[in-house]
Tab-separated table of C-alpha atoms in Angstrom:
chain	number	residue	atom	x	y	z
T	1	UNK	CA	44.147	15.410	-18.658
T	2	UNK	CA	46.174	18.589	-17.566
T	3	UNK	CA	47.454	18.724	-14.088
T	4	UNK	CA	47.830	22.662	-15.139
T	5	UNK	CA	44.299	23.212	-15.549
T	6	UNK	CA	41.514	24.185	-12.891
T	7	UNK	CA	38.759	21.773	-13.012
T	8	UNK	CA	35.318	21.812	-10.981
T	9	UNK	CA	32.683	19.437	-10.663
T	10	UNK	CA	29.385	19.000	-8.407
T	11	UNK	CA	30.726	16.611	-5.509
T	12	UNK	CA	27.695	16.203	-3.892
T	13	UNK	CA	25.033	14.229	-4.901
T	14	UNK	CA	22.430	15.030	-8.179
T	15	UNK	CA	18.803	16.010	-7.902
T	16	UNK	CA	17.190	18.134	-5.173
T	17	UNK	CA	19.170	18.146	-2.158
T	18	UNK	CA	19.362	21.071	0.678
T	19	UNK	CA	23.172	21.795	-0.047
T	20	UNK	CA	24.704	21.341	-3.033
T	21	UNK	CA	28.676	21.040	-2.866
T	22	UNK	CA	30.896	22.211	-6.434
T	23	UNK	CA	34.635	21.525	-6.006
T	24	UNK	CA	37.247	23.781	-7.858
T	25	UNK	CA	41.247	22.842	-8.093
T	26	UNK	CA	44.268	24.250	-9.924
T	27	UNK	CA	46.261	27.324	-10.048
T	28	UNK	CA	43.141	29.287	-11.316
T	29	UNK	CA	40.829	28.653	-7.635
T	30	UNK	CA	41.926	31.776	-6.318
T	31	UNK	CA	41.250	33.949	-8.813
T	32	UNK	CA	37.745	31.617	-9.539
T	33	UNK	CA	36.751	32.849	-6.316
T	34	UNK	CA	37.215	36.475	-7.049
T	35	UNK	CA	35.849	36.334	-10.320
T	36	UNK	CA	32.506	34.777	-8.638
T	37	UNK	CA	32.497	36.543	-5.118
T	38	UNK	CA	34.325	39.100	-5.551
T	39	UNK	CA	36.955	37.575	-2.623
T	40	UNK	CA	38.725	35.400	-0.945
T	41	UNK	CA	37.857	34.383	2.303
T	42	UNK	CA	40.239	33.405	4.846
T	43	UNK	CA	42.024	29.861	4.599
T	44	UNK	CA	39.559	27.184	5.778
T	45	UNK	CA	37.296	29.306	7.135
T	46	UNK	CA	33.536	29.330	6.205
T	47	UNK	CA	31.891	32.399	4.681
T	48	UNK	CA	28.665	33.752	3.489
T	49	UNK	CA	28.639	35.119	-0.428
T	50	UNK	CA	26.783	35.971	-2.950
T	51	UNK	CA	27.447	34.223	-6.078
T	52	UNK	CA	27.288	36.274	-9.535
T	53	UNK	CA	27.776	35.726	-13.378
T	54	UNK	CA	31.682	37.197	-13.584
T	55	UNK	CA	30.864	38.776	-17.066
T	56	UNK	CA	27.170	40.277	-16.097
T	57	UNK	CA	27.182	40.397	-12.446
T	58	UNK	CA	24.031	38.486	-12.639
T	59	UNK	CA	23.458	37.081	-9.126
T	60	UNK	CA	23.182	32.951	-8.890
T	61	UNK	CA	22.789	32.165	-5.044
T	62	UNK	CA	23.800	33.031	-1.739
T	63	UNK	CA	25.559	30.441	-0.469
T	64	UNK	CA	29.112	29.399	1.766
T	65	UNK	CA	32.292	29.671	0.181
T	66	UNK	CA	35.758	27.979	1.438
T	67	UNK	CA	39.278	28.479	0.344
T	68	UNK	CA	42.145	25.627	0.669
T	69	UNK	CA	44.964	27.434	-0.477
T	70	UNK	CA	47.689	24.306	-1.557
T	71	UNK	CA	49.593	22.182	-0.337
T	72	UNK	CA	47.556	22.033	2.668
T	73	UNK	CA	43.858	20.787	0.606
T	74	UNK	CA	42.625	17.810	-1.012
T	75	UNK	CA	44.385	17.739	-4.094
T	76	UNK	CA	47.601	19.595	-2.959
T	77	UNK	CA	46.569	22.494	-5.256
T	78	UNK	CA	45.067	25.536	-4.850
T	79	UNK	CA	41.283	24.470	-3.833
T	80	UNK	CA	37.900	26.553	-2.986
T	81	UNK	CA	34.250	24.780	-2.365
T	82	UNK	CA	30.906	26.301	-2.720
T	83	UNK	CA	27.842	25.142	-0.779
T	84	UNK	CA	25.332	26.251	-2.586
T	85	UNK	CA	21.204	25.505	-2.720
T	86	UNK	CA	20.508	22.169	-4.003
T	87	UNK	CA	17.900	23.186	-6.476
T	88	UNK	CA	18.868	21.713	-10.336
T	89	UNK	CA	18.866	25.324	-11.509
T	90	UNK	CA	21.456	26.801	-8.922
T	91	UNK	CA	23.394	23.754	-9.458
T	92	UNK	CA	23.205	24.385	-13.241
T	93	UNK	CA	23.409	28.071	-13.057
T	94	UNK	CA	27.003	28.047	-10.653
T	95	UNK	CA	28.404	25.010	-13.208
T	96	UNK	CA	27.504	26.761	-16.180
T	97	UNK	CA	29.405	30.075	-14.739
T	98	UNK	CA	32.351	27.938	-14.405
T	99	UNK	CA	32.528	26.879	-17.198
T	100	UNK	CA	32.939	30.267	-18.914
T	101	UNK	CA	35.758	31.141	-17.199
T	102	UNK	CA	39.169	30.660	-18.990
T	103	UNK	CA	41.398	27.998	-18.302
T	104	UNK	CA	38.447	26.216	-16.260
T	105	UNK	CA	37.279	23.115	-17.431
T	106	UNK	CA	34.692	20.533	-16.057
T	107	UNK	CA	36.780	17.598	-14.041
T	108	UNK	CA	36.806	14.021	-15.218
T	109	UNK	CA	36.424	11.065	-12.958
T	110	UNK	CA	38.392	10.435	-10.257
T	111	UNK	CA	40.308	13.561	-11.383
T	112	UNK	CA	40.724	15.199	-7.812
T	113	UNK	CA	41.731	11.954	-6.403
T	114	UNK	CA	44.354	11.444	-9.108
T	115	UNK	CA	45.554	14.787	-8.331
T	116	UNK	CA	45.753	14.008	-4.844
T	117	UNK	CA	47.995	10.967	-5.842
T	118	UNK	CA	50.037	12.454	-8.191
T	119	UNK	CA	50.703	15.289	-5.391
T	120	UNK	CA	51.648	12.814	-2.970
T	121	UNK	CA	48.913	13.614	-0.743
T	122	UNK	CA	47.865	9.624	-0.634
T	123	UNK	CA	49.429	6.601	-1.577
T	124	UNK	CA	47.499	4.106	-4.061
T	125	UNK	CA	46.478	1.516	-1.641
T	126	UNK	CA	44.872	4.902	0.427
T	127	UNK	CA	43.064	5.764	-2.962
T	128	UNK	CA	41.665	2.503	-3.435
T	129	UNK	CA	40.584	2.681	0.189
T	130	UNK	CA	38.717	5.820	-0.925
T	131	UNK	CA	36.745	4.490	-3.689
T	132	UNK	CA	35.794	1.346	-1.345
T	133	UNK	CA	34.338	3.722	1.102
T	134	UNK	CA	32.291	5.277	-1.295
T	135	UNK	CA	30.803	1.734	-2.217
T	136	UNK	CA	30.642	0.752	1.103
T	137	UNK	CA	27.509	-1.028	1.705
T	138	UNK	CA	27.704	-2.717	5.068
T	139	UNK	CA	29.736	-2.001	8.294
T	140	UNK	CA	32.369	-4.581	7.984
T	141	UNK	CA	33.237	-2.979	4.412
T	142	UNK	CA	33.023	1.014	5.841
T	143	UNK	CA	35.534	-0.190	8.677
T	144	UNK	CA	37.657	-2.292	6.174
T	145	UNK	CA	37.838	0.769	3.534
T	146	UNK	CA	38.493	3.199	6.620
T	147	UNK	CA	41.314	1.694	7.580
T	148	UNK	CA	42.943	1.246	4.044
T	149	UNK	CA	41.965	5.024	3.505
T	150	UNK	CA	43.325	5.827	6.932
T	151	UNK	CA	46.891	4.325	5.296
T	152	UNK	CA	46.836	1.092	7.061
T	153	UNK	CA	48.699	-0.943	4.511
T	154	UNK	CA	51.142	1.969	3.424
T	155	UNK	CA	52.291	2.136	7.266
T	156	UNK	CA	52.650	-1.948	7.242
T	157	UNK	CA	54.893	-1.752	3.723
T	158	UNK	CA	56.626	1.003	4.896
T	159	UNK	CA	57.583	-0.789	7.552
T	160	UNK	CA	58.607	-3.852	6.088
T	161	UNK	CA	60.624	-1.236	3.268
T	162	UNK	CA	62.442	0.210	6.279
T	163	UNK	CA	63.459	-2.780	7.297
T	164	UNK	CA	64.185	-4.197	3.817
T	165	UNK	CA	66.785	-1.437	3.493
T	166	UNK	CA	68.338	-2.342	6.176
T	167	UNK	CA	69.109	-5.897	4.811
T	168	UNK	CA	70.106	-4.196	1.503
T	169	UNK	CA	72.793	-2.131	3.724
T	170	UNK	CA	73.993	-5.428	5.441
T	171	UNK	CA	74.493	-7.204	1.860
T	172	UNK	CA	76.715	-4.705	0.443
T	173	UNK	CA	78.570	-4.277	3.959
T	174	UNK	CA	78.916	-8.269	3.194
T	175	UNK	CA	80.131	-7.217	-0.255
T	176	UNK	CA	82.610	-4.857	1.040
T	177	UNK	CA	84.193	-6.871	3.694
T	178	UNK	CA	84.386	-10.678	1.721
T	179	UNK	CA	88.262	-10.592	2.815
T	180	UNK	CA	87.026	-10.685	6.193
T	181	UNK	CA	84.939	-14.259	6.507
T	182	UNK	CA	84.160	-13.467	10.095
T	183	UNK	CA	82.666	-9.910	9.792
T	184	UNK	CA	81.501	-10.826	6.328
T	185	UNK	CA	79.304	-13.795	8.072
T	186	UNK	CA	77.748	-11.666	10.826
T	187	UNK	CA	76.477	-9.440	8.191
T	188	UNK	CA	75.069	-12.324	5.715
T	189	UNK	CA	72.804	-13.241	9.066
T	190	UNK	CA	71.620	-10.572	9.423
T	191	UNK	CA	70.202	-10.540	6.042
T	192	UNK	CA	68.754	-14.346	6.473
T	193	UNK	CA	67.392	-13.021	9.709
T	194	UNK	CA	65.707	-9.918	8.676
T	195	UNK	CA	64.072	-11.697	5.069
T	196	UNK	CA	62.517	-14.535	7.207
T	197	UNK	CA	60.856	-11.932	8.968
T	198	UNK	CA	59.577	-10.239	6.469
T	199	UNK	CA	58.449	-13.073	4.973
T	200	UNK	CA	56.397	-14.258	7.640
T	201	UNK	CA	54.899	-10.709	7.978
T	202	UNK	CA	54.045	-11.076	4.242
T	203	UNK	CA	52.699	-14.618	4.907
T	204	UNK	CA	50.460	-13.419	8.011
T	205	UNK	CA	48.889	-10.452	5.117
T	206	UNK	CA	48.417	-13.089	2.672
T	207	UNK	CA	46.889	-15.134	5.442
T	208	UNK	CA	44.220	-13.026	6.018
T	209	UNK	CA	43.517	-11.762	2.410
T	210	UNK	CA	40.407	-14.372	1.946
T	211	UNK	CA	38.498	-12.601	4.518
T	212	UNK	CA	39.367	-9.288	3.798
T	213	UNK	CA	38.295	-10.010	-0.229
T	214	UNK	CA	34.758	-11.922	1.414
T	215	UNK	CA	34.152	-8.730	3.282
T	216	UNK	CA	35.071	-6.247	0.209
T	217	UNK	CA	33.370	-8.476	-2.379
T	218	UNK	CA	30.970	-10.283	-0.949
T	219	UNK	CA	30.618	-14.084	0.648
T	220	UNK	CA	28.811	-15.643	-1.658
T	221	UNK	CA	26.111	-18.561	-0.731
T	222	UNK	CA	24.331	-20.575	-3.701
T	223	UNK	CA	21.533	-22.228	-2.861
T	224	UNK	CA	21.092	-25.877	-4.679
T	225	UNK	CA	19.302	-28.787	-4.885
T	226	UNK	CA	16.507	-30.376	-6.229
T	227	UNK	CA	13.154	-28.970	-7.612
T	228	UNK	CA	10.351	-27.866	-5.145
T	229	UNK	CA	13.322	-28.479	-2.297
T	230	UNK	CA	12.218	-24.327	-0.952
T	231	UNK	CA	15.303	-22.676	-2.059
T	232	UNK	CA	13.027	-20.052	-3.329
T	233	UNK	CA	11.301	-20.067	0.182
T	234	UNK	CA	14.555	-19.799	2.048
T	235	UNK	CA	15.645	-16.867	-0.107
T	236	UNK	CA	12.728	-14.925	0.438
T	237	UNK	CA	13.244	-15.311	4.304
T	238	UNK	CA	16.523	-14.547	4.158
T	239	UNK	CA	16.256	-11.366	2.261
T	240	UNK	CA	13.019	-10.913	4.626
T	241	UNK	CA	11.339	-10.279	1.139
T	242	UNK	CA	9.617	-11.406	-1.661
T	243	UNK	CA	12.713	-11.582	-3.675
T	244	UNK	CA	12.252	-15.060	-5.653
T	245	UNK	CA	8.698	-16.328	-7.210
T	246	UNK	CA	7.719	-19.374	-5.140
T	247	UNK	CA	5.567	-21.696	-6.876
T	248	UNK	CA	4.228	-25.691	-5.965
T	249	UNK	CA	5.309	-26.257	-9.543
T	250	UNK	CA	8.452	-27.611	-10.316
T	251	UNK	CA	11.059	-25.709	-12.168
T	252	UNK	CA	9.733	-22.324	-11.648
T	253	UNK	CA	13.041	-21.046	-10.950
T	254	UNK	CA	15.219	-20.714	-13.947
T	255	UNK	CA	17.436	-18.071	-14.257
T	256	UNK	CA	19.631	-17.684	-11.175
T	257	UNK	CA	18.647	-14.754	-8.935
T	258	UNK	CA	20.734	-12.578	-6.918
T	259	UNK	CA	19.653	-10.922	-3.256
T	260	UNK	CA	22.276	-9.026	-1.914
T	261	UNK	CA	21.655	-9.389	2.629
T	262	UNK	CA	23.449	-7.477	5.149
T	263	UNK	CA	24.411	-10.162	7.346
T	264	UNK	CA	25.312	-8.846	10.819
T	265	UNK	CA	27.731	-6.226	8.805
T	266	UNK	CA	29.188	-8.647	6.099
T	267	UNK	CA	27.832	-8.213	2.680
T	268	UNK	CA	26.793	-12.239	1.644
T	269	UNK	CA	25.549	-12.670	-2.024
T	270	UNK	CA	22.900	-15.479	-1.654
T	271	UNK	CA	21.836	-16.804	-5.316
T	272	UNK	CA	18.855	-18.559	-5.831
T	273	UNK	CA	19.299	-21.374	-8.864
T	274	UNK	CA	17.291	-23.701	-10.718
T	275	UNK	CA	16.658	-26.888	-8.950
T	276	UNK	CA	18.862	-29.633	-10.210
T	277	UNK	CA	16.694	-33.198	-11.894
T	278	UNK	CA	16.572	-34.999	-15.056
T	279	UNK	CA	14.858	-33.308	-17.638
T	280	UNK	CA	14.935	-33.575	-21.382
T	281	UNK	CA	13.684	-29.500	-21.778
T	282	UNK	CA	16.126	-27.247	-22.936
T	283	UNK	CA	15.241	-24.204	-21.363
T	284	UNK	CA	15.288	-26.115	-17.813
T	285	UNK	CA	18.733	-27.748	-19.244
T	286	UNK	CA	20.391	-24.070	-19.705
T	287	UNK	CA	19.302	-23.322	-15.823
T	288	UNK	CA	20.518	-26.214	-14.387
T	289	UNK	CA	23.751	-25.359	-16.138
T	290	UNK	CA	23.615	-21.895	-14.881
T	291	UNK	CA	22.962	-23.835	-11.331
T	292	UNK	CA	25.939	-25.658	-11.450
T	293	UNK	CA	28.489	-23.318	-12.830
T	294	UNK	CA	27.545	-20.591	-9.447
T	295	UNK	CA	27.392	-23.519	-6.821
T	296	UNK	CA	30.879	-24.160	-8.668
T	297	UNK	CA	32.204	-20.594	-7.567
T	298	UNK	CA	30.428	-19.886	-4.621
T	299	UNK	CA	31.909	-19.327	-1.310
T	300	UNK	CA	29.419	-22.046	-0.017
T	301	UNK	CA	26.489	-24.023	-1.381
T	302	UNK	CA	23.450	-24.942	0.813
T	303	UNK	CA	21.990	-28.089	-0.319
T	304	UNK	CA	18.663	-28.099	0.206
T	305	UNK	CA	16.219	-30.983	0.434
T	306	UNK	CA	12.586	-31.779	1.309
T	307	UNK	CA	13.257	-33.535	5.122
T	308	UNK	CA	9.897	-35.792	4.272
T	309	UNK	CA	11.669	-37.007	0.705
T	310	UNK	CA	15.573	-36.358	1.640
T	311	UNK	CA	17.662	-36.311	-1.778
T	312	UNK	CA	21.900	-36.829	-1.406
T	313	UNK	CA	23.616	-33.824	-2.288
T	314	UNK	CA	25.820	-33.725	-5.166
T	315	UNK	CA	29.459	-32.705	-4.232
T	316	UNK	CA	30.653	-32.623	-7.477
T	317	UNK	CA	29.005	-29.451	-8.127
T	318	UNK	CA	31.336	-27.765	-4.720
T	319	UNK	CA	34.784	-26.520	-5.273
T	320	UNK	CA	34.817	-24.875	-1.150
T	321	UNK	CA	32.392	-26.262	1.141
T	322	UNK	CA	28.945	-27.673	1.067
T	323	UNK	CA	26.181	-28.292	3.745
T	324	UNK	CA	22.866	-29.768	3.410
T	325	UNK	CA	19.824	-28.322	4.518
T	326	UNK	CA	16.598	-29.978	5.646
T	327	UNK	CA	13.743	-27.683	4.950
T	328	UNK	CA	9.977	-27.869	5.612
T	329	UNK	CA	10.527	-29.079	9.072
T	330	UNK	CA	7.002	-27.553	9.609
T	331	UNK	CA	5.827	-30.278	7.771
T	332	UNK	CA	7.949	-33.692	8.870
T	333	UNK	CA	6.197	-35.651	10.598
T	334	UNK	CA	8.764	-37.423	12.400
T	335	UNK	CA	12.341	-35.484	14.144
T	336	UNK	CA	14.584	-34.994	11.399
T	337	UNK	CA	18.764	-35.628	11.564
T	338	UNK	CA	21.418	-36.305	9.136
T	339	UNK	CA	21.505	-32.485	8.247
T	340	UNK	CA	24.011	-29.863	9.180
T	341	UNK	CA	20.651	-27.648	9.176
T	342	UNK	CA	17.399	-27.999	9.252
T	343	UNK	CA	14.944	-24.683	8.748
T	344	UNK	CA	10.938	-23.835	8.311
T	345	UNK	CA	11.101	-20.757	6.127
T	346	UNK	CA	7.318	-19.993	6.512
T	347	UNK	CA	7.555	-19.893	10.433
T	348	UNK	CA	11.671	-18.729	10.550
T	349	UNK	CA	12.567	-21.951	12.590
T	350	UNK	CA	16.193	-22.757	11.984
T	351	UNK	CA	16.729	-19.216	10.086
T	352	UNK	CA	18.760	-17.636	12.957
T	353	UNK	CA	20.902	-20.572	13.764
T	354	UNK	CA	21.289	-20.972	9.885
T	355	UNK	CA	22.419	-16.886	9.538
T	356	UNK	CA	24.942	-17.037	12.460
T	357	UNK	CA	26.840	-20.204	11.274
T	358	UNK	CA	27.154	-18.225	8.043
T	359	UNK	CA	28.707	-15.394	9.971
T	360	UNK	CA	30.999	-17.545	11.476
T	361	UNK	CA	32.404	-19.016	8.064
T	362	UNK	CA	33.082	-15.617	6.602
T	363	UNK	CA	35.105	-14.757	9.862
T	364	UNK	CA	36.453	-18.055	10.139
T	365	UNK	CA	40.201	-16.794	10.949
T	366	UNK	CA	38.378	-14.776	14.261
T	367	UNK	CA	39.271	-11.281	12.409
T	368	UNK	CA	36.874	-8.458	13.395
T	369	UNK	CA	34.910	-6.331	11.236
T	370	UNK	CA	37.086	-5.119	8.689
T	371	UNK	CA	40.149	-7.214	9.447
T	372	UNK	CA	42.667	-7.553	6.904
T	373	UNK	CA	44.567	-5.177	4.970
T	374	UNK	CA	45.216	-7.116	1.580
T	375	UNK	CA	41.620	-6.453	0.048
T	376	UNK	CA	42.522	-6.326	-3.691
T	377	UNK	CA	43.894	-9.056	-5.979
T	378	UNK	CA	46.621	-6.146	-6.773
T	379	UNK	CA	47.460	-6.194	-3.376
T	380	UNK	CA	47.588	-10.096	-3.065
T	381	UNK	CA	49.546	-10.290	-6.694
T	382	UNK	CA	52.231	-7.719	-5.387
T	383	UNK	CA	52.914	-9.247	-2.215
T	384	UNK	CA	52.823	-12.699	-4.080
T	385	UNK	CA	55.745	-11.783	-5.986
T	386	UNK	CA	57.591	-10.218	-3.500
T	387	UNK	CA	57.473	-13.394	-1.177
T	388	UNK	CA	58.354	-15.559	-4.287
T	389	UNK	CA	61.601	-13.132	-4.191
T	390	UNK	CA	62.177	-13.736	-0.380
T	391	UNK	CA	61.524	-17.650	-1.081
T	392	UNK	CA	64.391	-17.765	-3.505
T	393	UNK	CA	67.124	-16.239	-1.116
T	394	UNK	CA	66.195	-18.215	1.993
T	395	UNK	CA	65.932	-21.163	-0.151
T	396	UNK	CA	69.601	-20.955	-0.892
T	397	UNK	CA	71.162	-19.171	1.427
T	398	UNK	CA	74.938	-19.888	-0.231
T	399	UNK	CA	74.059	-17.783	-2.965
T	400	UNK	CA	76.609	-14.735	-3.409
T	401	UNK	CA	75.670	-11.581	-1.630
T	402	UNK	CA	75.284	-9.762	-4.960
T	403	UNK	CA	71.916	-12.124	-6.040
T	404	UNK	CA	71.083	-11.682	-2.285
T	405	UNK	CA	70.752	-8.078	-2.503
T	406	UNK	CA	69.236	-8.219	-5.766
T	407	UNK	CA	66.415	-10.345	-4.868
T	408	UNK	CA	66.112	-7.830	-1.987
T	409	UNK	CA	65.738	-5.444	-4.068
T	410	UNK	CA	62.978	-7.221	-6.298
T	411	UNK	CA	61.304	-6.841	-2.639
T	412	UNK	CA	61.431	-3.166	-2.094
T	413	UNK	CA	59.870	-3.447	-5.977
T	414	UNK	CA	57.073	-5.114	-4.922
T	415	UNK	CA	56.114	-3.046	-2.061
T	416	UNK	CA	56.516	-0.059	-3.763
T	417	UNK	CA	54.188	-1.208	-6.756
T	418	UNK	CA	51.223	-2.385	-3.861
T	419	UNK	CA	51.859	1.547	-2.384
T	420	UNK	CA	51.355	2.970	-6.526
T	421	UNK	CA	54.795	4.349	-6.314
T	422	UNK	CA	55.899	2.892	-9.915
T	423	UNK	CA	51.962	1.627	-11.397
T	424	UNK	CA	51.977	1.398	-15.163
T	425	UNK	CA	49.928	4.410	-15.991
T	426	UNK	CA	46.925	1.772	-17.795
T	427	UNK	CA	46.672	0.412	-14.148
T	428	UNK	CA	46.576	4.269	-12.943
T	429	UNK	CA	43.939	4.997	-15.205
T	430	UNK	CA	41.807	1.913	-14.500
T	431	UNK	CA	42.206	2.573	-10.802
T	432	UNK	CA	40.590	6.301	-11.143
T	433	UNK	CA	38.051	6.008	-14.145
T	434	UNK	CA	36.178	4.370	-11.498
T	435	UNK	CA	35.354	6.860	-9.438
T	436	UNK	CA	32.531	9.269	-10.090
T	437	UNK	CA	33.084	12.794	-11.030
T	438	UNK	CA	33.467	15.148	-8.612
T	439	UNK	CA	35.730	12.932	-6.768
């Protein structure tokens, strides 16, 4: 990967669209546009051309053309776009006349972002934010990944930095004055004060990083229990689908199966598993197992039972929390109680009340949609080690100013690895191989 190159790609979506977007970056752009136009528009300014084949002036497509001239684009280079018509042969026919030219070279994935990065033009944690907003799938993950990509969490470290420094300046103002035990001591509070409040800024991110990784990831309910209890049922009117085979026969359910729900803007992950008995076949054996080892990672387990033949749940299959679930109600003949929740799948009785008590476990802490700026376990494994740092110089605050100041700068460390400012280049490249090309 050459930063000196010009690379292009489509950065719109494939098949047959209306407008088809190509992206070109690098020190070539300018001249790219010539060679294909036969100008260069105005900076940023939208204008009509006619596309041609630079060696036999073949025309490809009339179509808008823009020119980003760097630093002032996406990538900090030199940048142009062309809208083109979506059909698969203009797309083709405008790629493959890139291609030809020299020094111009199709882009690999995540290359323009990387670019970006490497240019300074957005900090890791703001890159990260970018590919989550691409995979955004519900509200509360567009607003989460908005606000990353917005540079929510490089403001908040650079904040913390700023004030880091600070205590750094104090130590060695400590350093300089020792003689002096009175001007010395004013300066060695100042650095107690200022790491126990970064600390508990760190703590209040860390806080909140369980509910900002349930809304990027997922919340993920298992439903368990025994055979023929309607866990199949209750999936299906959760997804509001025929997701799940539901069958009078016990163990129909084998595998575990996966619906992915849009629960009032939170992404929850609701599994479907085998139901849990004694039973000498294998196959059914292998299920079960497969039953316990998701209730065993799930966010929460529903234990579901028939309210006319209740069955006690097993806890020793929950690692988080478990509630039981009466289901059938339609069916009991007497009131049912004993349950945290009692639903009719068939008729949706209980299915509402059942959803929004859901909802309010995934915001549990009263965030908002998106709340939370520590979404990845980089994030959470940066800022771990940097309070571990903090933790060691208020623990013993007669330490000598010189491991003070080092720990404090352990700190800045940190902070700067969650913002991508010294990333190993393996975590750099895992970061952007998954974006798509064009991007």
């Amino acid at each position: 990967m050459m930063r000196t190159d010009t690379i292009f790609a489509l950065a719109s979506g494939g098949g047959r669209t209306a407008v088809a977007v190509i992206r070109v970056s690098g020190p070539q752009a300018s001249s790219t546009l010539s060679r294909l136009t036969g100008k260069v528009p105005a900076p940023r300014r939208a204008t009509v051309a006619t596309l041609c084949v630079p060696r036999s002036g073949e025309p490809l497509d009339r179509a808008l053309i823009l020119w980003f001239p760097g630093p002032n684009s996406f990538t900090g280079e030199d940048c142009a776009e062309f809208q083109v018509h979506g059909g698969r042969a203009v797309v083709d026919a405008v790629l493959s006349a890139l291609a030809d030219l020299p020094d111009c070279r199709p882009a690999e994935p995540g290359e323009f972002t990387r670019r970006a990065f490497l240019n300074r033009k957005m900090d890791l944690a703001e890159v990260e934010g970018l590919a989550d907003l691409i995979d955004a799938q519900t509200e509360a993950q567009r607003r989460q990944a908005l606000r990353q990509l917005d540079g929510a969490l490089g403001v908040w470290a650079t904040r913390e930095k700023a004030r880091l420094l600070q205590a750094m300046a104090a130590a060695e103002s400590a350093i300089d004055f020792s003689d002096e035990a009175d001007v010395a001591g004013d300066f060695a509070a100042e650095v107690t004060r200022i790491a126990a409040e970064v600390s508990q800024s760190i703590a209040a991110q860390l806080a909140q990083s369980s509910t900002a990784a349930r809304i990027r990831d997922g919340f993920v309910v298992t439903l368990a229990g025994p055979p023929n209890a309607g866990k199949s049922t209750l999936l299906n009117a959760l997804a509001r689908r025929d997701a799940a085979i539901v069958s009078p026969h016990a163990g129909t359910t084998r595998d575990p199966v996966e619906v992915e729900l849009d629960l009032d803007g939170y992404l929850v992950i609701c599994i479907d598993t085998a139901g849990l008995r004694d039973s000498d076949d294998p196959i059914e054996q292998e299920g079960m197992a497969r039953a316990r080892a998701r209730a065993a990672s799930a966010d929460l387990v529903l234990w579901l039972s028939d309210s006319r033949d209740p069955v006690q749940p097993d806890r020793t299959l929950v690692t988080r929390t478990l509630w039981t679930v009466a289901t059938k109600l339609d069916l009991a003949e007497q009131p049912v109680s004993g349950f945290d929740h009692s639903v009719a799948a068939p008729t949706g009785e209980g299915i509402d009340a059942l959803t929004t008590a859901i909802r309010s476990v995934i915001a549990a802490d009263g965030s908002s949609l998106g709340a939370g700026l520590v979404t990845r376990l980089r994030h959470r494994h940066a800022l771990d080690r940097a309070q571990a740092a903090l933790t060691r110089l208020l623990r013993d605050p007669e330490s000598g100013m010189e491991i003070r100041a080092e720990q404090l700068r352990q700190v800045v460390q940190h902070l700067d690895s969650l913002m991508g400012r010294i990333e190993p280049e393996a975590v750099l490249g895992e970061i952007f191989a998954r974006f798509c090309v064009g991007k």
